[in-house]
Amino acid sequence: EKGGYDHFMLKEIFEQPKAVKDTLSPRLNKQNDIRLDDITLTKEDLDNINRVYIVACGTAYHAGLLGKNLIQKYVNVPVIAEVGSEFRYNDPFIDNKTLMIIVSQSGETADTLAALRMAKEKGARTLAVTNVVGSTISREADDVFYTWAGPEIAVASTKAYTTQLVSMALISLDMANKKGTISNSMYHDLIDELRDTPAKIDKILDTSDEIKKLAEEIYNKDHIFYIGRGIDHDVAREGSLKLKEISYIHSEAMPAGELKHGTIALIEDGTPVIALATQDKLYDKTVSNIKEVSARGAKVIALSMLKNKEIDQSADRVIYIPNIIDDLAPIVSVVPLQILAYHVATLKGADVDKPRNLAKSVTVE
Ligand code: F6R
């Protein structure tokens, strides 16, 4: 059942190229246009929408953050992303011009479901992104977009997350194309890049043994920091969550520029800092932040693209990912972080598939 892998989590990490392909391919036609037959939102519906909420919990929330970024950039509509357990208590602005996007692997998370019900009651149009056909959330939302990740058994979410990222990209680009807020060339460039993501993930899977060597260097530490700017910060949050939930090492993700407003006080000799620097427009600033923590003794593992070879001058170790357009980098950059968390946890002898205190589906608020 584990298909030769030691754990479901590792099997699911390695299933990502297929999961991404299965989510993507049925939504692209021969002309390389996005066809979301499952979503009934028309151009008129979209023109009526003046605000989008994205609500989800945990890893699904981290995926939602990419959706926020892409919708704001390409659809030109303000987006508020919130975790399910906070959303209802923050007096959300919801009316019949609101689109509520719900992201939930299981389709059963209590806080996320409650947010969906509240949004419907207040007249919002609702769209659920879920992995489980027939789940409560899939039955109650106006539209449902399925991530075709296949069953995810390990408690720590991996392939559900990457397919949620792909879904966020497809939904955002389709909205932008329908509304005419994206150029045709940008739209098709991004689709071409999406098509290449399974092969790029495959390349990273091939380096699992090298990532294991990095895990050996950090698995006995008590604190690990993840830093990044923009969508790198969103992926940093996911990398940090993955590490802490399965290895029980305390870890925190910080916007790289926010470090010096407090958290940098915790950096001492040998503190591991995993620094994501995949975004062109933020690259130099992130490299400055790498130098700041390095100067205070941090052991920096940078994560960047192959084209940024010279980052090895500033960091102690580098994880290189294949070059990819910045906006879609998370689909690829999260994979080495999942593998790193996995190896750290196994080196510590942790029960990777069933971490303590956690359940696969959280059905209490
Ligand atoms: C972490 C993880 C959780 C879930 C969260 C939401 O690895 O799996 O953070 O992402 O509990 O679950 P769903 O997506 O089922 O609503």
Tab-separated table of C-alpha atoms and ligand atoms in Angstrom:
chain	number	residue	atom	x	y	z
A	1	GLU	CA	0.000	0.000	0.000
A	2	LYS	CA	2.973	2.303	0.602
A	3	GLY	CA	4.226	1.266	-2.825
A	4	GLY	CA	7.727	0.458	-1.602
A	5	TYR	CA	8.169	3.722	0.305
A	6	ASP	CA	8.875	3.748	4.052
A	7	HIS	CA	6.052	6.171	4.731
A	8	PHE	CA	2.899	7.461	3.102
A	9	MET	CA	4.294	10.964	3.339
A	10	LEU	CA	7.294	10.079	1.187
A	11	LYS	CA	5.089	8.222	-1.280
A	12	GLU	CA	2.815	11.251	-1.527
A	13	ILE	CA	5.757	13.614	-1.995
A	14	PHE	CA	6.890	11.454	-4.911
A	15	GLU	CA	3.371	11.328	-6.356
A	16	GLN	CA	3.384	15.088	-6.864
A	17	PRO	CA	4.392	15.185	-10.530
A	18	LYS	CA	1.431	12.933	-11.325
A	19	ALA	CA	-0.955	14.718	-8.963
A	20	VAL	CA	-0.074	18.071	-10.514
A	21	LYS	CA	-0.477	16.673	-14.024
A	22	ASP	CA	-3.833	15.110	-13.158
A	23	THR	CA	-5.071	18.425	-11.766
A	24	LEU	CA	-3.764	20.434	-14.683
A	25	SER	CA	-4.232	18.420	-17.880
A	26	PRO	CA	-8.020	18.014	-17.875
A	27	ARG	CA	-8.292	21.810	-17.500
A	28	LEU	CA	-6.210	22.716	-20.557
A	29	ASN	CA	-7.451	22.306	-24.111
A	30	LYS	CA	-5.431	21.738	-27.278
A	31	GLN	CA	-5.032	25.488	-27.817
A	32	ASN	CA	-3.511	25.708	-24.329
A	33	ASP	CA	-6.484	27.629	-22.987
A	34	ILE	CA	-7.884	27.008	-19.528
A	35	ARG	CA	-11.283	25.332	-19.556
A	36	LEU	CA	-12.829	25.103	-16.117
A	37	ASP	CA	-15.956	23.165	-16.975
A	38	ASP	CA	-16.641	22.612	-13.297
A	39	ILE	CA	-16.926	26.347	-12.564
A	40	THR	CA	-20.029	28.217	-13.700
A	41	LEU	CA	-18.801	31.770	-12.974
A	42	THR	CA	-19.362	33.845	-16.118
A	43	LYS	CA	-17.695	37.073	-17.195
A	44	GLU	CA	-20.815	38.913	-16.002
A	45	ASP	CA	-20.581	37.232	-12.589
A	46	LEU	CA	-16.915	38.177	-12.361
A	47	ASP	CA	-17.589	41.762	-13.381
A	48	ASN	CA	-20.029	41.982	-10.495
A	49	ILE	CA	-17.424	40.911	-7.947
A	50	ASN	CA	-15.523	43.658	-6.157
A	51	ARG	CA	-13.912	41.692	-3.346
A	52	VAL	CA	-12.602	38.178	-2.884
A	53	TYR	CA	-12.132	36.323	0.386
A	54	ILE	CA	-9.961	33.242	0.545
A	55	VAL	CA	-10.532	31.214	3.685
A	56	ALA	CA	-8.823	27.981	4.710
A	57	CYS	CA	-6.788	26.448	7.543
A	58	GLY	CA	-3.163	25.373	7.881
A	59	THR	CA	-1.540	24.174	4.702
A	60	ALA	CA	-4.645	24.918	2.642
A	61	TYR	CA	-4.447	28.510	3.886
A	62	HIS	CA	-0.853	28.717	2.710
A	63	ALA	CA	-2.036	27.629	-0.732
A	64	GLY	CA	-4.741	30.287	-0.568
A	65	LEU	CA	-2.055	32.935	-0.116
A	66	LEU	CA	-0.804	32.230	-3.639
A	67	GLY	CA	-4.347	32.708	-4.882
A	68	LYS	CA	-4.481	36.077	-3.146
A	69	ASN	CA	-1.272	37.124	-4.808
A	70	LEU	CA	-2.279	36.008	-8.296
A	71	ILE	CA	-5.825	37.376	-8.180
A	72	GLN	CA	-4.676	40.773	-6.975
A	73	LYS	CA	-1.944	40.910	-9.591
A	74	TYR	CA	-3.805	39.575	-12.609
A	75	VAL	CA	-7.510	40.127	-11.874
A	76	ASN	CA	-7.087	43.462	-10.187
A	77	VAL	CA	-9.563	42.809	-7.400
A	78	PRO	CA	-8.742	43.170	-3.698
A	79	VAL	CA	-8.378	39.863	-1.899
A	80	ILE	CA	-8.465	39.160	1.810
A	81	ALA	CA	-7.015	35.821	2.892
A	82	GLU	CA	-7.873	34.613	6.344
A	83	VAL	CA	-7.628	31.451	8.411
A	84	GLY	CA	-10.932	29.750	9.059
A	85	SER	CA	-10.753	30.025	12.839
A	86	GLU	CA	-10.471	33.838	12.687
A	87	PHE	CA	-12.594	34.788	9.712
A	88	ARG	CA	-16.061	34.837	11.291
A	89	TYR	CA	-14.967	36.848	14.300
A	90	ASN	CA	-13.386	39.687	12.325
A	91	ASP	CA	-16.596	41.257	11.031
A	92	PRO	CA	-15.964	40.293	7.411
A	93	PHE	CA	-17.248	42.562	4.636
A	94	ILE	CA	-19.479	40.197	2.727
A	95	ASP	CA	-22.300	41.000	0.341
A	96	ASN	CA	-23.557	39.854	-3.032
A	97	LYS	CA	-20.499	41.348	-4.702
A	98	THR	CA	-18.167	39.086	-2.751
A	99	LEU	CA	-16.579	35.914	-4.063
A	100	MET	CA	-15.645	33.484	-1.299
A	101	ILE	CA	-12.999	30.914	-2.213
A	102	ILE	CA	-12.703	28.057	0.259
A	103	VAL	CA	-9.698	25.723	0.168
A	104	SER	CA	-9.897	22.394	1.967
A	105	GLN	CA	-8.261	19.083	1.137
A	106	SER	CA	-10.757	17.061	3.173
A	107	GLY	CA	-13.739	19.302	2.553
A	108	GLU	CA	-14.721	18.724	6.179
A	109	THR	CA	-12.703	21.202	8.273
A	110	ALA	CA	-15.146	22.704	10.772
A	111	ASP	CA	-13.953	26.314	10.767
A	112	THR	CA	-13.659	26.389	6.991
A	113	LEU	CA	-17.144	24.943	6.571
A	114	ALA	CA	-18.555	27.475	9.026
A	115	ALA	CA	-16.940	30.286	7.033
A	116	LEU	CA	-18.519	28.965	3.842
A	117	ARG	CA	-21.953	28.836	5.475
A	118	MET	CA	-21.620	32.363	6.814
A	119	ALA	CA	-20.560	33.703	3.422
A	120	LYS	CA	-23.522	32.019	1.722
A	121	GLU	CA	-25.918	33.402	4.271
A	122	LYS	CA	-24.664	36.913	3.560
A	123	GLY	CA	-25.129	36.492	-0.169
A	124	ALA	CA	-21.585	35.789	-1.380
A	125	ARG	CA	-20.864	33.654	-4.397
A	126	THR	CA	-18.921	30.615	-3.177
A	127	LEU	CA	-16.264	28.466	-4.819
A	128	ALA	CA	-14.665	25.491	-3.064
A	129	VAL	CA	-11.332	23.931	-3.925
A	130	THR	CA	-11.277	20.462	-2.418
A	131	ASN	CA	-9.806	17.003	-2.909
A	132	VAL	CA	-12.705	14.903	-1.698
A	133	VAL	CA	-15.662	14.293	-3.975
A	134	GLY	CA	-18.923	14.416	-2.056
A	135	SER	CA	-17.409	16.110	1.008
A	136	THR	CA	-19.613	18.505	2.962
A	137	ILE	CA	-17.880	21.582	1.575
A	138	SER	CA	-18.152	20.260	-1.998
A	139	ARG	CA	-21.890	19.760	-1.519
A	140	GLU	CA	-22.559	23.191	-0.058
A	141	ALA	CA	-20.497	25.517	-2.267
A	142	ASP	CA	-22.001	27.057	-5.424
A	143	ASP	CA	-19.053	25.822	-7.505
A	144	VAL	CA	-16.486	23.119	-6.822
A	145	PHE	CA	-13.031	22.757	-8.264
A	146	TYR	CA	-11.423	19.384	-7.512
A	147	THR	CA	-7.732	18.924	-6.921
A	148	TRP	CA	-7.130	15.527	-8.435
A	149	ALA	CA	-4.394	14.628	-5.948
A	150	GLY	CA	-5.785	11.199	-5.096
A	151	PRO	CA	-6.207	10.078	-1.482
A	152	GLU	CA	-3.781	11.734	0.931
A	153	ILE	CA	-3.135	9.411	3.879
A	154	ALA	CA	-0.211	11.058	5.715
A	155	VAL	CA	-1.394	13.662	8.199
A	156	ALA	CA	1.100	16.205	6.849
A	157	SER	CA	-0.270	17.519	3.592
A	158	THR	CA	2.033	17.478	0.563
A	159	LYS	CA	0.444	16.571	-2.768
A	160	ALA	CA	-2.821	18.202	-1.757
A	161	TYR	CA	-0.904	21.454	-1.256
A	162	THR	CA	0.885	21.449	-4.616
A	163	THR	CA	-2.373	20.659	-6.400
A	164	GLN	CA	-4.063	23.470	-4.465
A	165	LEU	CA	-1.352	25.831	-5.708
A	166	VAL	CA	-2.015	24.694	-9.275
A	167	SER	CA	-5.737	25.212	-8.713
A	168	MET	CA	-5.126	28.741	-7.445
A	169	ALA	CA	-3.139	29.467	-10.588
A	170	LEU	CA	-5.778	28.020	-12.919
A	171	ILE	CA	-8.648	29.817	-11.211
A	172	SER	CA	-6.820	33.163	-11.110
A	173	LEU	CA	-5.630	32.997	-14.712
A	174	ASP	CA	-9.048	31.957	-15.947
A	175	MET	CA	-10.670	34.844	-14.085
A	176	ALA	CA	-8.121	37.264	-15.495
A	177	ASN	CA	-8.576	35.954	-19.019
A	178	LYS	CA	-12.369	36.161	-18.825
A	179	LYS	CA	-12.204	39.690	-17.471
A	180	GLY	CA	-9.528	40.742	-19.945
A	181	THR	CA	-7.169	41.915	-17.200
A	182	ILE	CA	-4.215	39.811	-18.403
A	183	SER	CA	-2.424	40.025	-21.739
A	184	ASN	CA	-2.783	37.043	-24.009
A	185	SER	CA	0.956	36.482	-24.084
A	186	MET	CA	1.310	36.553	-20.293
A	187	TYR	CA	-1.659	34.218	-19.955
A	188	HIS	CA	-0.102	31.672	-22.310
A	189	ASP	CA	3.399	32.051	-20.868
A	190	LEU	CA	2.052	31.203	-17.449
A	191	ILE	CA	0.124	28.214	-18.806
A	192	ASP	CA	3.274	26.940	-20.544
A	193	GLU	CA	5.142	27.278	-17.283
A	194	LEU	CA	2.407	25.415	-15.446
A	195	ARG	CA	2.730	22.553	-17.926
A	196	ASP	CA	6.435	22.315	-17.131
A	197	THR	CA	5.991	22.065	-13.358
A	198	PRO	CA	5.687	18.233	-13.123
A	199	ALA	CA	9.053	17.802	-14.869
A	200	LYS	CA	10.639	20.395	-12.588
A	201	ILE	CA	9.263	18.687	-9.483
A	202	ASP	CA	10.720	15.422	-10.826
A	203	LYS	CA	14.167	17.017	-10.996
A	204	ILE	CA	13.927	17.954	-7.327
A	205	LEU	CA	12.772	14.477	-6.322
A	206	ASP	CA	15.988	13.169	-7.875
A	207	THR	CA	17.972	15.182	-5.311
A	208	SER	CA	16.283	13.672	-2.255
A	209	ASP	CA	19.561	12.086	-1.070
A	210	GLU	CA	21.379	15.426	-1.200
A	211	ILE	CA	18.588	17.045	0.794
A	212	LYS	CA	18.939	14.239	3.323
A	213	LYS	CA	22.551	15.338	3.890
A	214	LEU	CA	21.290	18.807	4.773
A	215	ALA	CA	18.797	17.210	7.156
A	216	GLU	CA	21.693	15.461	8.905
A	217	GLU	CA	23.257	18.852	9.553
A	218	ILE	CA	20.206	20.342	11.258
A	219	TYR	CA	18.114	17.551	12.805
A	220	ASN	CA	19.600	17.976	16.281
A	221	LYS	CA	18.829	21.707	16.499
A	222	ASP	CA	16.125	23.153	18.770
A	223	HIS	CA	15.049	26.107	16.628
A	224	ILE	CA	14.994	26.648	12.891
A	225	PHE	CA	13.949	29.803	11.082
A	226	TYR	CA	12.515	30.172	7.589
A	227	ILE	CA	12.672	33.536	5.883
A	228	GLY	CA	11.528	34.948	2.558
A	229	ARG	CA	9.798	37.928	0.988
A	230	GLY	CA	6.510	38.059	-0.902
A	231	ILE	CA	5.332	34.642	-2.033
A	232	ASP	CA	8.620	33.204	-0.782
A	233	HIS	CA	7.362	34.081	2.685
A	234	ASP	CA	4.159	32.149	2.037
A	235	VAL	CA	6.191	29.081	1.067
A	236	ALA	CA	8.449	29.648	4.071
A	237	ARG	CA	5.358	29.358	6.260
A	238	GLU	CA	4.456	26.069	4.667
A	239	GLY	CA	8.036	24.744	4.982
A	240	SER	CA	8.116	25.728	8.632
A	241	LEU	CA	4.741	24.128	9.361
A	242	LYS	CA	5.834	20.909	7.653
A	243	LEU	CA	9.000	20.746	9.714
A	244	LYS	CA	7.400	21.462	13.068
A	245	GLU	CA	4.414	19.176	12.716
A	246	ILE	CA	6.408	16.049	11.901
A	247	SER	CA	9.828	16.636	13.527
A	248	TYR	CA	8.678	18.583	16.619
A	249	ILE	CA	11.503	21.066	16.141
A	250	HIS	CA	10.384	24.575	16.950
A	251	SER	CA	10.395	26.639	13.825
A	252	GLU	CA	9.142	30.001	12.727
A	253	ALA	CA	8.676	31.604	9.343
A	254	MET	CA	9.330	35.319	9.068
A	255	PRO	CA	9.107	37.875	6.305
A	256	ALA	CA	12.846	38.375	5.728
A	257	GLY	CA	12.624	42.147	6.138
A	258	GLU	CA	10.749	41.851	9.420
A	259	LEU	CA	13.510	39.892	11.164
A	260	LYS	CA	15.376	42.935	12.326
A	261	HIS	CA	12.291	44.179	14.165
A	262	GLY	CA	12.758	41.578	16.875
A	263	THR	CA	13.275	37.975	15.870
A	264	ILE	CA	16.885	38.417	14.805
A	265	ALA	CA	17.680	38.512	18.537
A	266	LEU	CA	17.231	34.743	18.518
A	267	ILE	CA	19.928	34.092	15.945
A	268	GLU	CA	23.076	32.693	17.512
A	269	ASP	CA	26.033	30.713	16.406
A	270	GLY	CA	24.829	27.787	14.342
A	271	THR	CA	21.082	28.635	14.275
A	272	PRO	CA	19.777	27.241	10.988
A	273	VAL	CA	18.031	29.780	8.762
A	274	ILE	CA	16.401	28.552	5.598
A	275	ALA	CA	16.219	31.503	3.253
A	276	LEU	CA	14.009	31.469	0.175
A	277	ALA	CA	15.151	33.775	-2.612
A	278	THR	CA	13.262	32.845	-5.755
A	279	GLN	CA	11.646	36.183	-6.561
A	280	ASP	CA	13.596	38.411	-8.967
A	281	LYS	CA	12.287	41.712	-7.739
A	282	LEU	CA	13.083	40.822	-4.121
A	283	TYR	CA	16.295	38.914	-4.677
A	284	ASP	CA	18.827	41.574	-3.683
A	285	LYS	CA	16.922	42.489	-0.554
A	286	THR	CA	16.654	38.878	0.535
A	287	VAL	CA	20.369	38.375	-0.057
A	288	SER	CA	20.993	41.358	2.251
A	289	ASN	CA	18.889	39.637	4.904
A	290	ILE	CA	20.932	36.453	4.415
A	291	LYS	CA	24.076	38.477	5.071
A	292	GLU	CA	22.512	40.001	8.194
A	293	VAL	CA	21.790	36.638	9.789
A	294	SER	CA	25.069	35.160	8.584
A	295	ALA	CA	26.953	37.952	10.295
A	296	ARG	CA	25.268	36.882	13.539
A	297	GLY	CA	26.379	33.288	13.196
A	298	ALA	CA	23.388	31.722	11.444
A	299	LYS	CA	23.939	28.678	9.316
A	300	VAL	CA	22.109	29.686	6.158
A	301	ILE	CA	20.563	27.229	3.748
A	302	ALA	CA	19.420	29.283	0.776
A	303	LEU	CA	16.767	28.118	-1.664
A	304	SER	CA	16.988	29.764	-5.043
A	305	MET	CA	16.838	29.130	-8.762
A	306	LEU	CA	19.692	27.742	-10.839
A	307	LYS	CA	20.085	31.107	-12.562
A	308	ASN	CA	21.111	32.613	-9.216
A	309	LYS	CA	24.217	30.472	-8.953
A	310	GLU	CA	26.149	33.193	-7.133
A	311	ILE	CA	23.962	32.928	-4.047
A	312	ASP	CA	26.460	30.290	-2.868
A	313	GLN	CA	28.761	33.223	-2.048
A	314	SER	CA	26.362	34.415	0.653
A	315	ALA	CA	24.909	31.174	2.052
A	316	ASP	CA	26.504	28.142	3.705
A	317	ARG	CA	24.454	25.715	1.645
A	318	VAL	CA	22.179	26.161	-1.353
A	319	ILE	CA	19.208	24.186	-2.609
A	320	TYR	CA	18.771	25.036	-6.278
A	321	ILE	CA	15.453	24.603	-8.037
A	322	PRO	CA	14.985	24.744	-11.818
A	323	ASN	CA	14.295	28.211	-13.202
A	324	ILE	CA	10.601	29.020	-13.297
A	325	ILE	CA	8.559	32.189	-13.681
A	326	ASP	CA	8.451	33.870	-10.249
A	327	ASP	CA	4.697	33.765	-9.785
A	328	LEU	CA	4.598	29.982	-10.021
A	329	ALA	CA	7.808	29.229	-8.123
A	330	PRO	CA	5.959	27.951	-5.013
A	331	ILE	CA	4.736	24.849	-6.889
A	332	VAL	CA	8.355	23.785	-7.216
A	333	SER	CA	10.104	25.470	-4.281
A	334	VAL	CA	7.996	23.811	-1.601
A	335	VAL	CA	9.092	20.328	-2.668
A	336	PRO	CA	12.662	20.429	-1.266
A	337	LEU	CA	11.222	21.830	1.971
A	338	GLN	CA	8.817	18.886	2.232
A	339	ILE	CA	11.690	16.474	1.617
A	340	LEU	CA	13.877	18.258	4.162
A	341	ALA	CA	11.145	18.079	6.818
A	342	TYR	CA	10.626	14.407	6.036
A	343	HIS	CA	14.297	13.497	6.433
A	344	VAL	CA	14.690	15.565	9.608
A	345	ALA	CA	11.691	13.772	11.120
A	346	THR	CA	12.891	10.289	10.166
A	347	LEU	CA	16.396	11.041	11.506
A	348	LYS	CA	14.712	11.937	14.786
A	349	GLY	CA	12.772	8.682	14.691
A	350	ALA	CA	9.416	10.467	14.675
A	351	ASP	CA	6.174	8.836	13.568
A	352	VAL	CA	6.089	10.738	10.288
A	353	ASP	CA	2.674	9.661	9.030
A	354	LYS	CA	0.891	10.115	12.363
A	355	PRO	CA	2.453	12.995	14.270
A	356	ARG	CA	1.435	13.382	17.893
A	357	ASN	CA	-1.642	15.483	18.754
A	358	LEU	CA	-2.731	15.845	15.124
A	359	ALA	CA	-5.659	14.462	13.127
A	360	LYS	CA	-6.010	14.320	9.358
A	361	SER	CA	-9.288	16.110	9.410
A	362	VAL	CA	-10.167	18.740	12.033
A	363	THR	CA	-13.907	18.614	12.598
A	364	VAL	CA	-14.078	20.732	15.758
A	365	GLU	CA	-13.882	24.532	15.867
B	1	F6R	C1	-0.730	20.355	7.642
B	1	F6R	C2	-2.135	20.048	7.366
B	1	F6R	C3	-3.187	20.914	7.950
B	1	F6R	C4	-4.388	21.024	7.022
B	1	F6R	C5	-5.527	21.780	7.698
B	1	F6R	C6	-6.692	21.992	6.766
B	1	F6R	O1	0.130	19.487	6.981
B	1	F6R	O2	-2.419	19.090	6.683
B	1	F6R	O3	-2.683	22.170	8.281
B	1	F6R	O4	-3.986	21.676	5.852
B	1	F6R	O5	-5.939	21.073	8.826
B	1	F6R	O6	-7.222	20.789	6.334
B	1	F6R	P1	-8.184	20.730	5.085
B	1	F6R	O7	-7.396	21.134	3.905
B	1	F6R	O8	-8.634	19.294	5.018
B	1	F6R	O9	-9.313	21.672	5.336
